Coordinates of C-alpha atoms in Angstrom, one line a residue:
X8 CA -6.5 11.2 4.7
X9 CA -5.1 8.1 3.3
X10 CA -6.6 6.1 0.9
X11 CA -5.7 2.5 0.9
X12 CA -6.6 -0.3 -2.1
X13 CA -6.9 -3.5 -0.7
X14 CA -7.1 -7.1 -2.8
X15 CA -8.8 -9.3 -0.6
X16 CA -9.5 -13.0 -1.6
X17 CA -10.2 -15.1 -4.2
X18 CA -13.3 -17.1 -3.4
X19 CA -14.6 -19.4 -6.3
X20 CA -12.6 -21.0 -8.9
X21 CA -14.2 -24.1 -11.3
X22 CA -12.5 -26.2 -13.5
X23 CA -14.9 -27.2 -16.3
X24 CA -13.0 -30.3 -17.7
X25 CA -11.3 -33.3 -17.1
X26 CA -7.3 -32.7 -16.8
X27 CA -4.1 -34.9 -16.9
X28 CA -3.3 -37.1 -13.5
X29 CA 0.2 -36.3 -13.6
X30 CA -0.8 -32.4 -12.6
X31 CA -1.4 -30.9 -9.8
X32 CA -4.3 -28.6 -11.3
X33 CA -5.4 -27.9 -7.7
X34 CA -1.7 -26.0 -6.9
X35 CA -2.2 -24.7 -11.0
X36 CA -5.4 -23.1 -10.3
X37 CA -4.5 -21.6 -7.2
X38 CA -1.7 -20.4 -8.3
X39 CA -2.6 -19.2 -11.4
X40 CA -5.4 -17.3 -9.3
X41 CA -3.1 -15.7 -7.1
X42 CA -1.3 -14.3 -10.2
X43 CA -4.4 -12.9 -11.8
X44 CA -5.9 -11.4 -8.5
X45 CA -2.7 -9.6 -8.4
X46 CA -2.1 -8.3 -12.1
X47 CA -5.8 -6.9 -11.5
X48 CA -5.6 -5.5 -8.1
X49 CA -2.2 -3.3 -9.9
X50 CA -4.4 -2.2 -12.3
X51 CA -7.0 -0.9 -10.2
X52 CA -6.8 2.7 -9.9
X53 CA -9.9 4.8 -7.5
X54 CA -9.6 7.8 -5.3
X55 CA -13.1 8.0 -4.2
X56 CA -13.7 9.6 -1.0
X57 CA -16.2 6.5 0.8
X58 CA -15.6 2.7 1.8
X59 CA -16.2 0.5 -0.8
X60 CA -16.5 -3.1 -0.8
X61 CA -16.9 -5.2 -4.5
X62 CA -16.5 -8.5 -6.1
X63 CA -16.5 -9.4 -9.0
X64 CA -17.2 -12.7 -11.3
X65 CA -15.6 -13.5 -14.4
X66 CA -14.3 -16.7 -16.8
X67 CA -11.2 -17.2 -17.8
X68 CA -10.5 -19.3 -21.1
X69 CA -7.4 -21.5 -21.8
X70 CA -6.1 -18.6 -24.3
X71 CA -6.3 -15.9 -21.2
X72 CA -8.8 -14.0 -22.8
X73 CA -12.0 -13.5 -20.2
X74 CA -15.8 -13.4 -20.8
X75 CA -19.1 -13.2 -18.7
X76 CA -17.6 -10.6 -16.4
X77 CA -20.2 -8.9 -13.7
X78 CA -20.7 -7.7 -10.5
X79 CA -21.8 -10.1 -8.0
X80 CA -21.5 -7.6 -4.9
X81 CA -21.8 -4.1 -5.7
X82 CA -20.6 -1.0 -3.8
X83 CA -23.6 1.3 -5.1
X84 CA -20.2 3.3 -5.5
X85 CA -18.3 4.3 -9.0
X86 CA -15.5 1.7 -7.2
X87 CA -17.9 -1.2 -8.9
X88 CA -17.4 0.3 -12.4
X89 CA -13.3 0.6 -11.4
X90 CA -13.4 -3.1 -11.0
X91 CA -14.8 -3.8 -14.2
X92 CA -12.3 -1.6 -16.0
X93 CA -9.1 -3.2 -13.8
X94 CA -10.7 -6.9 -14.9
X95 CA -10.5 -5.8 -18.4
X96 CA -7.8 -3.7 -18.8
X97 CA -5.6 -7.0 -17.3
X98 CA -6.6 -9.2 -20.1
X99 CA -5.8 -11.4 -21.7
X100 CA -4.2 -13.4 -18.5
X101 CA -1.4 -15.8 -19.6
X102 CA -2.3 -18.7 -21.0
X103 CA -2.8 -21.8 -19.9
X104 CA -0.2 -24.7 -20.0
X105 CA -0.8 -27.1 -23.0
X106 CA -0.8 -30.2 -20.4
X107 CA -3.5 -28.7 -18.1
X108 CA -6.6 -29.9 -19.9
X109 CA -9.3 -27.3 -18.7
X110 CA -11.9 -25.8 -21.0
X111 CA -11.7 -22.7 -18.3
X112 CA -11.3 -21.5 -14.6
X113 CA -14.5 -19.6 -13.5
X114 CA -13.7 -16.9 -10.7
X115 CA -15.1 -14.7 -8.2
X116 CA -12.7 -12.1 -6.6
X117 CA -13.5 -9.4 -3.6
X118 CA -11.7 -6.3 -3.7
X119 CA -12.0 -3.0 -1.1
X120 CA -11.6 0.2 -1.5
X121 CA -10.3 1.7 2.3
X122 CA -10.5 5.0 3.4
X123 CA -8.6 6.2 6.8
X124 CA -8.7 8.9 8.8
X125 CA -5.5 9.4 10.9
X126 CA -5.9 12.3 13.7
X127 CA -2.2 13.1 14.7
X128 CA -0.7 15.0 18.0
X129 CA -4.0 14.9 20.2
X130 CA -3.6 17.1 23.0
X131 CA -5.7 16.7 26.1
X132 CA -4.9 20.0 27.5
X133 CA -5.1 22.1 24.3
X134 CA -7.4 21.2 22.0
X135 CA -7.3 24.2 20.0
X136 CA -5.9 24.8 17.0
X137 CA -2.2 25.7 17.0
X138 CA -0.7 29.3 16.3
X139 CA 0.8 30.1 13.5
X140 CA 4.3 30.0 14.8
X141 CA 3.8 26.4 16.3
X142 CA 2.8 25.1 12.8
X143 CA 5.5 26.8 11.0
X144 CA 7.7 25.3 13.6
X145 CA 6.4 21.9 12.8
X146 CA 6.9 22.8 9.2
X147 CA 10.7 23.0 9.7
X148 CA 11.0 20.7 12.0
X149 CA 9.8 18.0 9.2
X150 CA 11.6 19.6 6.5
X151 CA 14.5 19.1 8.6
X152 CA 13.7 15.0 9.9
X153 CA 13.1 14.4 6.3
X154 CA 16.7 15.4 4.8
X155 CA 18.3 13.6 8.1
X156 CA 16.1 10.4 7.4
X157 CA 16.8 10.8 3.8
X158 CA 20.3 10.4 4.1
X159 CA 20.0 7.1 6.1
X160 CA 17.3 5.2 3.5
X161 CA 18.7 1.9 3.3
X162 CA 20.6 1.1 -0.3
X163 CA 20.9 -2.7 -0.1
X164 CA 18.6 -3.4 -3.4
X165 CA 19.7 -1.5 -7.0
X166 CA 16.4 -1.9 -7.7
X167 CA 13.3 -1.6 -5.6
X168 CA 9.9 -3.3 -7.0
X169 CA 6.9 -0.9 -5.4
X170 CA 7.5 2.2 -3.4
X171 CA 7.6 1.7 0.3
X172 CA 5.8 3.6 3.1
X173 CA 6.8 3.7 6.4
X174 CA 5.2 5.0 9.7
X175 CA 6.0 6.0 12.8
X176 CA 6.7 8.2 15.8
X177 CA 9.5 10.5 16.7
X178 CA 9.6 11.9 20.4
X179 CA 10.2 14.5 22.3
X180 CA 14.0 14.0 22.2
X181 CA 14.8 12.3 19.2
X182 CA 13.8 8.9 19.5
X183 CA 12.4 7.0 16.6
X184 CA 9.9 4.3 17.4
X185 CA 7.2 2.1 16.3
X186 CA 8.4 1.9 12.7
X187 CA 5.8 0.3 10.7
X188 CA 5.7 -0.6 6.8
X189 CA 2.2 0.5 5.7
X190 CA 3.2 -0.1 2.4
X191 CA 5.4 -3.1 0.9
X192 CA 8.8 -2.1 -1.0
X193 CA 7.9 -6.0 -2.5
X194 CA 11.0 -7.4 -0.8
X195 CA 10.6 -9.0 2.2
X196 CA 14.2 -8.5 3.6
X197 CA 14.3 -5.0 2.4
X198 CA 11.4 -4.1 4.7
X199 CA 12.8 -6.0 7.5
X200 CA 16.2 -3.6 6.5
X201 CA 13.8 -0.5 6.9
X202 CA 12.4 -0.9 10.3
X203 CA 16.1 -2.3 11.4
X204 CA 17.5 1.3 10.3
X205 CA 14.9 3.4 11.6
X206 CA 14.1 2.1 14.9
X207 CA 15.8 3.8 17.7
X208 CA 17.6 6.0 15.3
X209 CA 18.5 9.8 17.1
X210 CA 17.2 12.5 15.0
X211 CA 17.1 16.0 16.7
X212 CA 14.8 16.4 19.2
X213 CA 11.9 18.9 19.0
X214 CA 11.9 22.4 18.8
X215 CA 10.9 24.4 21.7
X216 CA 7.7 25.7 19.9
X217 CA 6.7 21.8 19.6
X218 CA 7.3 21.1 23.1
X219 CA 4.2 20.7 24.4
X220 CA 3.9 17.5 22.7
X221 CA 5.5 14.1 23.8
X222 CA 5.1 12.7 20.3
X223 CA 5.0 13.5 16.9
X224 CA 3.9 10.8 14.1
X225 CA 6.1 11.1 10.5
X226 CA 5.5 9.1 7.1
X227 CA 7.3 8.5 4.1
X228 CA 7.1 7.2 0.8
X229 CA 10.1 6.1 -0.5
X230 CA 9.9 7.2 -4.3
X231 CA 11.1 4.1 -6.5
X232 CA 12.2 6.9 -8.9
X233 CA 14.6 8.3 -6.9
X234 CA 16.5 5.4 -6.1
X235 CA 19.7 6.7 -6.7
X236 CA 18.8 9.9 -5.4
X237 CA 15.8 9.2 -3.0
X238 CA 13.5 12.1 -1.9
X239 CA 11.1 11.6 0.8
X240 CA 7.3 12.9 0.8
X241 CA 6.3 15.1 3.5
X242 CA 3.4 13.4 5.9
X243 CA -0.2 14.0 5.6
X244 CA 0.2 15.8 9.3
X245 CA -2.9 17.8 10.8
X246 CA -2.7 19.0 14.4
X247 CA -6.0 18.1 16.6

């Protein structure tokens, strides 16, 4: 089970006064938006267990301190109270610039709360449970990809601004494919660098015990800790 926080849009700003013709208040607010909606969404912290879906409604004043904050969708979920908290634990925003003339920017932001259900290895011809020996196996065989993919992370940044995730298959003999970032590092080009390094890579094939399956699917999160000495999570891996 993964649980995923999403920031989805900003949908109302307002400016309540009349502004300088020499700024682009338009490009201000929107930017200025796009910074808020992100300092809150960081700040958002839930681990409930159901889909939730809230926005929220709140003024912002020229000092960055905020007022008049309320739900304007709510989840019926403890996700709407989560919201509230992020909103005010992110103030006060930045101020605003002494040449933009607004008495305040009045805002309305959407945020979900994603929960996904992977089911991994699905076998058409046994869809039993495996034996013991068959999950140990896959045990090792993880243990193992995870030291061989460890010593291959990519090092071109010192410094690393989120902790990426990456996804993706290994098969029967080896192959790495698919590679997917299902989490940003926060550098474009360092992402890119992932998948580059990953896909198509040779790591040992599988085990006899694991033969019956073509595939396998593997995740990491690469720990922003341990840059200097990375260490990769083991998957969230359940056979079906």
């Amino acid at each position: 089970m993964k649980k995923i926080i999403i920031a989805l849009i900003i949908l109302t700003f307002s400016n309540l006064k009349t502004f300088a013709q020499d700024i682009d208040v338009n490009k201000f607010v929107n930017e200025y938006g796009q910074e808020v909606q992100k300092t809150i969404k960081n700040n958002l912290k839930y681990t409930g267990e159901e889909n939730a879906t809230t926005s929220v409604s709140y003024k912002i004043h020229p000092d960055g301190s905020v007022s008049d904050i309320k739900i304007e969708h709510a989840s019926g979920t403890n996700f709407d109270k989560a919201v509230i908290d992020a909103v005010q634990k992110s103030t006060p925003f930045k101020p605003f610039p002494k040449d933009i003339n607004l008495s305040g920017i009045s805002m309305t932001s959407g945020f979900q709360h994603k929960v996904e259900k992977y089911q991994y290895a699905r076998m058409s011809i046994m869809p039993v449970e495996p034996s013991q020996e068959v999950q140990e196996a896959y045990r090792h065989y993880i243990e193992k990809i995870g030291k061989y993919i460890f010593d291959r992370i990519p090092t071109t940044y010192s410094y690393i601004p989120q902790e990426p995730v990456i996804k993706c298959t290994i098969s029967k003999n080896g192959i790495i494919k698919n590679v997917q970032i299902t989490e940003t590092s926060g550098i474009e080009e360092y992402d890119k660098k992932i998948i580059e390094t990953y896909t198509g890579m040779k790591v040992p094939p599988f085990p006899e015990e694991l033969t019956m399956y073509e595939e396998l699917p593997y995740s990491a999160r690469i720990m922003r800790q341990f840059r200097r000495s990375p260490n990769l999570g083991m998957p969230n891996f359940t056979f079906k």
